[in-house]
PDB file of C-alpha atoms in Angstrom:
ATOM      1  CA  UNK A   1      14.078   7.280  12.850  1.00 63.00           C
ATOM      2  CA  UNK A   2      10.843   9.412  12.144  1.00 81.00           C
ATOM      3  CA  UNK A   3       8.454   7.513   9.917  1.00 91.00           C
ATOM      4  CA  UNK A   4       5.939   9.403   7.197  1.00 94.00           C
ATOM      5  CA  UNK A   5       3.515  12.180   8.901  1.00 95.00           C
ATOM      6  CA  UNK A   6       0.440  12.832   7.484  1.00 96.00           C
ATOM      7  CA  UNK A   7      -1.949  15.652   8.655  1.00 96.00           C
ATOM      8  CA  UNK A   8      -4.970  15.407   9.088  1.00 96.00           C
ATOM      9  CA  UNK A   9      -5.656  11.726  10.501  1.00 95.00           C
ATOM     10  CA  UNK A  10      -9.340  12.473   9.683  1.00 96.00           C
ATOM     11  CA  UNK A  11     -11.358  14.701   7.617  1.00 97.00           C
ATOM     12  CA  UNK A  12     -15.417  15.044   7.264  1.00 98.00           C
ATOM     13  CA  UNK A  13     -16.298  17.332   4.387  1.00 97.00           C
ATOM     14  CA  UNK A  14     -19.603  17.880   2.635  1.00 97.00           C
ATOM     15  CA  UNK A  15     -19.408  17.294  -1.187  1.00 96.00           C
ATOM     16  CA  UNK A  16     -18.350  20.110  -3.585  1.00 96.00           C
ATOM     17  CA  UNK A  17     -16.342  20.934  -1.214  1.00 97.00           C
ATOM     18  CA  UNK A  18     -12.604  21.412  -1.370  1.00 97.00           C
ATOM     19  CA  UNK A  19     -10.349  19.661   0.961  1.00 97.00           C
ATOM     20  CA  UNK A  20      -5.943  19.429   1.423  1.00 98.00           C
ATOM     21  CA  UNK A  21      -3.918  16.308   2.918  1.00 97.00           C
ATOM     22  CA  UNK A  22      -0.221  16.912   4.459  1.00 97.00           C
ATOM     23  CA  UNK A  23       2.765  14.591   3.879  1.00 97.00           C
ATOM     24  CA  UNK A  24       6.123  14.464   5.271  1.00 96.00           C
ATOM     25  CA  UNK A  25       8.887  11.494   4.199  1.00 95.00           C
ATOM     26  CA  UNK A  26      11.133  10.226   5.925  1.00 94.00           C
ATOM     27  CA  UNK A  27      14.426  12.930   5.668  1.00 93.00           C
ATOM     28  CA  UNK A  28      16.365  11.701   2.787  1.00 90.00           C
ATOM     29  CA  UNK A  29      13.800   9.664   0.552  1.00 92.00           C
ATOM     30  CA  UNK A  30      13.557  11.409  -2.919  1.00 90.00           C
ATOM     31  CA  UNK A  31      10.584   9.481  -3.907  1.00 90.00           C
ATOM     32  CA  UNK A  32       7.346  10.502  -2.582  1.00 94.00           C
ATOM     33  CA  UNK A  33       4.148   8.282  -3.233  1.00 94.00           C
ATOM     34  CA  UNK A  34       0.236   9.076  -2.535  1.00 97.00           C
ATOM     35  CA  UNK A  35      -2.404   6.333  -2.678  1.00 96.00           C
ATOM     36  CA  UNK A  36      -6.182   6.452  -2.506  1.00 97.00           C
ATOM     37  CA  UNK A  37      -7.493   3.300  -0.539  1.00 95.00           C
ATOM     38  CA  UNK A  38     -11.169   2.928  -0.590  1.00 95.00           C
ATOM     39  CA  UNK A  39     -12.839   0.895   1.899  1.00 91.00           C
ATOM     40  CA  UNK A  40     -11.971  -3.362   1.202  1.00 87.00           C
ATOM     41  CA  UNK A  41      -9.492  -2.381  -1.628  1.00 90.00           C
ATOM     42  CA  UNK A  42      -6.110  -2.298  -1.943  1.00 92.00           C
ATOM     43  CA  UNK A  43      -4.758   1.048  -2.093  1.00 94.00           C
ATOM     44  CA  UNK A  44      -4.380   2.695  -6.010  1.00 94.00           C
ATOM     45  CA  UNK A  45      -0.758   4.822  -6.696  1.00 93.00           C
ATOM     46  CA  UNK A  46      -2.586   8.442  -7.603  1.00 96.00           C
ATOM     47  CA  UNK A  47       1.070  10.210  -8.536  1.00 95.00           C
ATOM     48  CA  UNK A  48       4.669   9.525  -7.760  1.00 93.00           C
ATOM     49  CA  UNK A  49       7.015  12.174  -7.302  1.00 92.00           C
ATOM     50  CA  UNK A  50      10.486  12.160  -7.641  1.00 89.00           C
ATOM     51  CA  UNK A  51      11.965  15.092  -5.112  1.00 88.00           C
ATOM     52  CA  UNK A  52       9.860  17.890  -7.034  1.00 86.00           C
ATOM     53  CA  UNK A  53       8.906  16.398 -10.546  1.00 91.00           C
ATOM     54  CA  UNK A  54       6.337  14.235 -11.170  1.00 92.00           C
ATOM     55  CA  UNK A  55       6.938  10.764 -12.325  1.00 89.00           C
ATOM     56  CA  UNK A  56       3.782   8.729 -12.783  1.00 89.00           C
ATOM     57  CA  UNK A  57       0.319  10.621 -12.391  1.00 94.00           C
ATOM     58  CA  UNK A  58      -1.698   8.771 -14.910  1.00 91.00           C
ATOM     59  CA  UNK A  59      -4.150   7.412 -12.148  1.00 92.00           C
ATOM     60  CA  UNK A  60      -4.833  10.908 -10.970  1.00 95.00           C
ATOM     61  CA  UNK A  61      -8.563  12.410 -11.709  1.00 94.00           C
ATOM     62  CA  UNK A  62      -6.905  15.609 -13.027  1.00 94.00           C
ATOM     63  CA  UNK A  63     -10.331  17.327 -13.255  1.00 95.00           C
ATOM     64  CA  UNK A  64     -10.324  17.877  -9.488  1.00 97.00           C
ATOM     65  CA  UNK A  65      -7.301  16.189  -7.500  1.00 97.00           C
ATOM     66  CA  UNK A  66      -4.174  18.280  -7.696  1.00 97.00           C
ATOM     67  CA  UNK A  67      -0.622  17.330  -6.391  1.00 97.00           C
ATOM     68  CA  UNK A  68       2.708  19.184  -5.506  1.00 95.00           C
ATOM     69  CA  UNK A  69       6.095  18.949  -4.130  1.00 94.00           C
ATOM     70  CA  UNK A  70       7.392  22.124  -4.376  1.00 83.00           C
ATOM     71  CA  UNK A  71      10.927  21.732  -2.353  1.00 87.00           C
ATOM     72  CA  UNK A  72      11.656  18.241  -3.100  1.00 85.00           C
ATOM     73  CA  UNK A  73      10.406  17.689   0.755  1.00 91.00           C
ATOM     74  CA  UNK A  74       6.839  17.729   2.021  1.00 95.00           C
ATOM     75  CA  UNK A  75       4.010  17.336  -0.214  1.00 97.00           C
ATOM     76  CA  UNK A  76      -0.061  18.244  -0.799  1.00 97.00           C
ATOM     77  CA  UNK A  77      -2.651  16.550  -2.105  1.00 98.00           C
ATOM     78  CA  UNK A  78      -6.144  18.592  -2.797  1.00 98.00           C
ATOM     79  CA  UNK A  79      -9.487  17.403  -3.692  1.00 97.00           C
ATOM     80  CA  UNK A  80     -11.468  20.242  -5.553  1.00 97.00           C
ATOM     81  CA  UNK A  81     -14.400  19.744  -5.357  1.00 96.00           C
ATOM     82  CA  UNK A  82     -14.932  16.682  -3.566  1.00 96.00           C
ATOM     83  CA  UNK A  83     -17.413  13.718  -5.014  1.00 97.00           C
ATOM     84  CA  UNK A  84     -18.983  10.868  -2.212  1.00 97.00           C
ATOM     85  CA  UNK A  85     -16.756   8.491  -4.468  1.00 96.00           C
ATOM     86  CA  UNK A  86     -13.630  10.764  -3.079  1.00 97.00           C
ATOM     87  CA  UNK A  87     -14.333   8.884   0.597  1.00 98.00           C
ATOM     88  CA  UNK A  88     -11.181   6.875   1.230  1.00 97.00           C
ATOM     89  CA  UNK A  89      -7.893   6.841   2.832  1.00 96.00           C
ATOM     90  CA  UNK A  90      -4.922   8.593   1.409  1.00 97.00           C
ATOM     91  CA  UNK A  91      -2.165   7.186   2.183  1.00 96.00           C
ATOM     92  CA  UNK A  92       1.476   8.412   1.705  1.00 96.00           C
ATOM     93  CA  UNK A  93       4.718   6.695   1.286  1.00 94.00           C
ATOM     94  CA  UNK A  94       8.515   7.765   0.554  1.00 92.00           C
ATOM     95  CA  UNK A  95      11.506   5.521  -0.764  1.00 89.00           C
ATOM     96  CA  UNK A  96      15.210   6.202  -1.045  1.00 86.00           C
ATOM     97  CA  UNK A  97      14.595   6.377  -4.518  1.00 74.00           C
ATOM     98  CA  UNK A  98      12.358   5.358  -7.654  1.00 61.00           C
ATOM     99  CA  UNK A  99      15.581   5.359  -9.759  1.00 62.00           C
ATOM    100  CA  UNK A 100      18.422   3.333 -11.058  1.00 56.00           C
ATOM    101  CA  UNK A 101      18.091  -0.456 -10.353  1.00 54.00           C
ATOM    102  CA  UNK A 102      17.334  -1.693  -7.237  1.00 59.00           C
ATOM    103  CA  UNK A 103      14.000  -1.863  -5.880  1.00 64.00           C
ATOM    104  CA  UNK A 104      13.653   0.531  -2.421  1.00 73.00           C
ATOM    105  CA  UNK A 105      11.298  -0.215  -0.073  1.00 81.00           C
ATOM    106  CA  UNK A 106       8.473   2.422   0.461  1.00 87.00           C
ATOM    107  CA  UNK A 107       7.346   3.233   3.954  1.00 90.00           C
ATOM    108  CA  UNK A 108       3.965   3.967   4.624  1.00 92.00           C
ATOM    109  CA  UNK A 109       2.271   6.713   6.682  1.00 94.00           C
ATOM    110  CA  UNK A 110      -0.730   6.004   8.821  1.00 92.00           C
ATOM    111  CA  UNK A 111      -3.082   7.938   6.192  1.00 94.00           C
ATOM    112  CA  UNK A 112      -5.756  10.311   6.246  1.00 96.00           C
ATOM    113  CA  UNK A 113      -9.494   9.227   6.685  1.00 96.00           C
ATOM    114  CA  UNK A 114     -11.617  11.059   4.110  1.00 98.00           C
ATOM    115  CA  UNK A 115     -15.476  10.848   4.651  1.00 97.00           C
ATOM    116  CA  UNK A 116     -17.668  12.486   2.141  1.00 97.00           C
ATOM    117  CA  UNK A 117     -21.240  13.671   3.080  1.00 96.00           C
TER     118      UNK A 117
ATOM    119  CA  UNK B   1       1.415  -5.109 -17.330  1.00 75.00           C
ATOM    120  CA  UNK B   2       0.997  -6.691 -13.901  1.00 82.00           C
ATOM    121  CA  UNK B   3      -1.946  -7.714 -11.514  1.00 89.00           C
ATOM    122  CA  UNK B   4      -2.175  -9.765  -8.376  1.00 94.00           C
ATOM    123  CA  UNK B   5      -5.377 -11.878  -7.079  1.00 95.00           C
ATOM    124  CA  UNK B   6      -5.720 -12.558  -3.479  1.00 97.00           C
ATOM    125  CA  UNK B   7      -8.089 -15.655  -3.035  1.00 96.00           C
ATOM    126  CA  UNK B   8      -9.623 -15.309   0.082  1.00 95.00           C
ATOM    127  CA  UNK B   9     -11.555 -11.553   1.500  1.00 95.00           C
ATOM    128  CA  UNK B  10     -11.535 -13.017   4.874  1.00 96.00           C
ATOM    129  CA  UNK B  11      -9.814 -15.843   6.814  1.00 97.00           C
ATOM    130  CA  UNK B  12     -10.616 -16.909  10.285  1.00 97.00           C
ATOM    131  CA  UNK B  13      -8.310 -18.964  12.428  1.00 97.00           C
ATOM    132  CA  UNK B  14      -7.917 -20.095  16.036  1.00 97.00           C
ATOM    133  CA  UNK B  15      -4.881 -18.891  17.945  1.00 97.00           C
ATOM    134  CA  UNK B  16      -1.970 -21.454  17.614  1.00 97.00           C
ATOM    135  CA  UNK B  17      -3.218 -23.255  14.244  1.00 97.00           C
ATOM    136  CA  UNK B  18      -1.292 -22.488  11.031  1.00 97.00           C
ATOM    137  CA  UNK B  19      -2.486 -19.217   8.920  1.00 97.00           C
ATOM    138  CA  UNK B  20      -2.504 -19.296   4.683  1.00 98.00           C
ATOM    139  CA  UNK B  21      -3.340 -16.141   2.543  1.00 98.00           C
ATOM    140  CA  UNK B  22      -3.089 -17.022  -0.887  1.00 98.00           C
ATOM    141  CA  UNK B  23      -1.822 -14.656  -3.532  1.00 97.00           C
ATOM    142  CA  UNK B  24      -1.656 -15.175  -7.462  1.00 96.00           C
ATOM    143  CA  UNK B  25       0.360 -13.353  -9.920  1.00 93.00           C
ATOM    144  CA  UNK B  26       0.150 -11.598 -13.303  1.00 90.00           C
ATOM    145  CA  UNK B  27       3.316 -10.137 -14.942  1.00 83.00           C
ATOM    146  CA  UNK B  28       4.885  -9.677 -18.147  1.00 76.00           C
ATOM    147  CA  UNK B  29       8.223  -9.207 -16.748  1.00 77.00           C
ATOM    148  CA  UNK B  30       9.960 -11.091 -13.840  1.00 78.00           C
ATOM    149  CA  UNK B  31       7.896  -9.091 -10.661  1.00 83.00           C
ATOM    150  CA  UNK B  32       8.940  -8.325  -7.299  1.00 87.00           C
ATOM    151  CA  UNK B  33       6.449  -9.855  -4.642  1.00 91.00           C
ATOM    152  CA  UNK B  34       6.301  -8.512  -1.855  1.00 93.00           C
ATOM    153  CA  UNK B  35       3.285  -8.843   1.312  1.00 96.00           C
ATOM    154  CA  UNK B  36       1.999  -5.773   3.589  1.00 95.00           C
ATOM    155  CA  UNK B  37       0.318  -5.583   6.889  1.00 96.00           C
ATOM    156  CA  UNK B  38      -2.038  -3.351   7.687  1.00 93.00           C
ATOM    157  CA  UNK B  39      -3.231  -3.367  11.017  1.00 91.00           C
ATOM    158  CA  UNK B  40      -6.228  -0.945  11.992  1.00 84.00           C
ATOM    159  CA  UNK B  41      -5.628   2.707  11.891  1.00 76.00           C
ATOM    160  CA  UNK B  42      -1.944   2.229  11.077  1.00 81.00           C
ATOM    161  CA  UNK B  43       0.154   2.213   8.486  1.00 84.00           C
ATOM    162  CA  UNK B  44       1.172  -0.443   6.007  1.00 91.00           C
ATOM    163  CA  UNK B  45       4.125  -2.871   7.049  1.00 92.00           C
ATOM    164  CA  UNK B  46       6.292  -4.522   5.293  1.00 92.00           C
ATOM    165  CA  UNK B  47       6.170  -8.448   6.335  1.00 95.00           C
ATOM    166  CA  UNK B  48       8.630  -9.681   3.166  1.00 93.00           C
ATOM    167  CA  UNK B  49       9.688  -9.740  -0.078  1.00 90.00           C
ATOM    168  CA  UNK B  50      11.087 -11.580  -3.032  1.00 90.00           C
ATOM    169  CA  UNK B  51      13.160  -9.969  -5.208  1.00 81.00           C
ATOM    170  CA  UNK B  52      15.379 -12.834  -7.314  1.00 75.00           C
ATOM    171  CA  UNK B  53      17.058 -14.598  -5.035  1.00 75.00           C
ATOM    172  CA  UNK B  54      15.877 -17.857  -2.752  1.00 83.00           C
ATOM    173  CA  UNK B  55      12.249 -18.561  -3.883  1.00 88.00           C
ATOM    174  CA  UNK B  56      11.332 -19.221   0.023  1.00 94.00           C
ATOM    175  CA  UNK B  57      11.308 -15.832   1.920  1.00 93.00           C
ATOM    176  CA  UNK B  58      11.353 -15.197   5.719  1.00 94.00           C
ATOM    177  CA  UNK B  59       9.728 -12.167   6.947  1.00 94.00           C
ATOM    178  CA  UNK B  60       9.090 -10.322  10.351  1.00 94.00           C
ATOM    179  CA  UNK B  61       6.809 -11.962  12.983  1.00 93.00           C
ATOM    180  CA  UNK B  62       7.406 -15.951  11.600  1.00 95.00           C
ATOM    181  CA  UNK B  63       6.008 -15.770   8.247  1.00 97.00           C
ATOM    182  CA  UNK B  64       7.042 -16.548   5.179  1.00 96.00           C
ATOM    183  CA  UNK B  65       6.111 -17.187   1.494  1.00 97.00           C
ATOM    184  CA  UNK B  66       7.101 -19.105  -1.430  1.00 94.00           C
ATOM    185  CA  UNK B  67       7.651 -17.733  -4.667  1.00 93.00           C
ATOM    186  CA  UNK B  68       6.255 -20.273  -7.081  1.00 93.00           C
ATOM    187  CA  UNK B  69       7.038 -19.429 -10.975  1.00 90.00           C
ATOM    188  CA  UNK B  70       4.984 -22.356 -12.341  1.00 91.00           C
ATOM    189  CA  UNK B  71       2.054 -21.392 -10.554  1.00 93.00           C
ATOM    190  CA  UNK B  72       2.422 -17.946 -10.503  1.00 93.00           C
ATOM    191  CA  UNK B  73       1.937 -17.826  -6.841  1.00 95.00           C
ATOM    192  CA  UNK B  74       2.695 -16.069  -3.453  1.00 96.00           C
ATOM    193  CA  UNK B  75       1.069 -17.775  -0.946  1.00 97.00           C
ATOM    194  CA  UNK B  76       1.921 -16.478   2.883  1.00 98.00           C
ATOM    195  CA  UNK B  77       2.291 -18.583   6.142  1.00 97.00           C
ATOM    196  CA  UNK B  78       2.787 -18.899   9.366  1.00 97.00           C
ATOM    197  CA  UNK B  79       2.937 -22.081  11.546  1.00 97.00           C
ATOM    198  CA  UNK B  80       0.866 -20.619  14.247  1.00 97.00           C
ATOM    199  CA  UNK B  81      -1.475 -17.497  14.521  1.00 97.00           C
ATOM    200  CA  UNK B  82      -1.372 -15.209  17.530  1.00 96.00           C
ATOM    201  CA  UNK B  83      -3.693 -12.382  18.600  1.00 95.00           C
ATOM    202  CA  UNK B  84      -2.024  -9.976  17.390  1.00 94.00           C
ATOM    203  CA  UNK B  85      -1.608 -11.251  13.649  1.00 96.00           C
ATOM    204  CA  UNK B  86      -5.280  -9.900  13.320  1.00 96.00           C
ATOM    205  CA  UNK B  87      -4.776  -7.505  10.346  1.00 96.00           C
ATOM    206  CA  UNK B  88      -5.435  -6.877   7.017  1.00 96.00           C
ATOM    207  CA  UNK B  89      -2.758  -8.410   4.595  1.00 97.00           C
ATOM    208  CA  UNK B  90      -1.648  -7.660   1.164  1.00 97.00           C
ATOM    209  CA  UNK B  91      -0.248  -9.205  -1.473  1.00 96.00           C
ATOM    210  CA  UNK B  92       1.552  -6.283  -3.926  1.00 93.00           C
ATOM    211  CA  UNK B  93       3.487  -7.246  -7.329  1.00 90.00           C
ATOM    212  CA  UNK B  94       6.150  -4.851  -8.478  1.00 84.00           C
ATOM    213  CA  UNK B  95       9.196  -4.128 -10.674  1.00 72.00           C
ATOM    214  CA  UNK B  96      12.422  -5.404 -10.320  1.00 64.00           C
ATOM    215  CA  UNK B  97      14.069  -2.204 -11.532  1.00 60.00           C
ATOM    216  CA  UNK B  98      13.316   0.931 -11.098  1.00 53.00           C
ATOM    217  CA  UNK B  99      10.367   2.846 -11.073  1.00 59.00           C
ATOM    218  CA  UNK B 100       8.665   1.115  -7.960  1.00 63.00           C
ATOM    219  CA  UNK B 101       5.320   1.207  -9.079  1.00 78.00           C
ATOM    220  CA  UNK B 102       3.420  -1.370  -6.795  1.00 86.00           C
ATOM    221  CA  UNK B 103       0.146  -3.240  -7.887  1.00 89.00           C
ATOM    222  CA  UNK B 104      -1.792  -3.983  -4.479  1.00 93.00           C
ATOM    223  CA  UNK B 105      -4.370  -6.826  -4.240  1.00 95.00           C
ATOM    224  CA  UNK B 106      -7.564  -6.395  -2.884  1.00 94.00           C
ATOM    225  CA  UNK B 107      -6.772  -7.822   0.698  1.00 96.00           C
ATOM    226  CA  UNK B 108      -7.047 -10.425   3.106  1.00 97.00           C
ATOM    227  CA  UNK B 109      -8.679  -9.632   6.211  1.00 96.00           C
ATOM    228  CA  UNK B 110      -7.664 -11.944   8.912  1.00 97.00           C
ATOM    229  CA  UNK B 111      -9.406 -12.912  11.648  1.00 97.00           C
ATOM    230  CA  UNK B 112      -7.899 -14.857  14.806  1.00 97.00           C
ATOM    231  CA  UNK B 113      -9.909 -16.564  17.576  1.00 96.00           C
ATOM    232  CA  UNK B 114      -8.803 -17.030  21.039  1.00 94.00           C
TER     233      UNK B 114
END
């Protein structure tokens, strides 16, 4: 079974600049997940989709990260304009589901390396 | 509202000795527990979890962890290290029902020496 692509691995941007992440789930999983991981943290939930409406995006920095799942499917996650506090992983992750009662394990993909000059 | 404390930034054992990240708890419901490995430049794996049943979990790879309510604790083990066990590790709280939002801790980074 194909696991959760992401696209690019890594990414070197200057700040002010604008910047996009790609995310595939696993076929199937109607929850999609992004996380921002900066370097010895734990990774933060950013927003939480469930196939194409958004769940939970209250840890999101509206101002200049934007999300969307437009198909239920694949999903993008843009930095405009990027800050040298935006350098961090982004990780994505997909469950079976976020809803009804039993917990559904999420599945990580191997992130995206964001540096900010 | 839930949070999660893991003790120790960095732990450094020899191969074949016994390996303990602890893990401490914060929830105002009756969490999920669950411990991740991350192992460099890949992504996060799911060793175990607890959900309600038996408060002693088995995971992948011979560890396991103890769900301890009194304490509010998680702690993970494994009898003996091996190389490849070098990885970060961490300890994330969580619903039982839906909505799946997970609370990460900050990490363990764990070291093993040959």
């Amino acid at each position: 079974e194909a696991g959760v692509a992401q696209s690019p691995r890594y990414k070197i941007i200057e700040k002010r600049q604008s910047v996009a992440f790609w995310c595939n789930p696993i076929s199937g999983h109607a929850t999609l997940y992004w996380y921002q991981q900066i370097l010895g943290q734990g990774p933060k939930l950013l927003i939480q989709f469930q196939n194409n409406g958004v769940v939970d995006d209250s840890q999101l920095p509206k101002d200049r990260f934007s999300a969307e799942r437009l198909k239920g499917v694949d999903s993008t996650l843009k930095i405009q304009p990027a800050k040298l506090e935006d350098s961090a992983v982004y990780l994505c992750a997909s469950s079976l589901s976020a809803s009804g009662g039993a917990y559904n394990e999420q599945f990580f993909g191997p992130g995206t390396r964001l540096t900010v000059l | 509202a839930q949070s999660v404390t893991q003790l120790d930034s960095h732990v450094s054992v020899s191969e074949g000795t016994p390996v303990l990240l602890r893990c401490n708890y914060s929830s105002s419901y009756s969490p999920s527990l669950f411990w991740y490995v991350q192992h460099p430049n890949k992504g996060l794996q799911l060793l175990l979890k607890y959900t309600s049943a038996a408060t002693l979990v088995k995971g992948i790879n011979g560890f396991e962890a103890e769900f301890k309510k009194s304490e509010t604790s998680f702690h993970l083990t494994k009898p003996s290290a091996h190389m490849s066990d070098a990885a970060e590790y961490f300890c994330v709280v969580g619903p039982r029902a839906a909505g799946n939002k997970l609370t990460f801790g900050g990490g363990t980074r764990v070291l093993v020496k040959p």
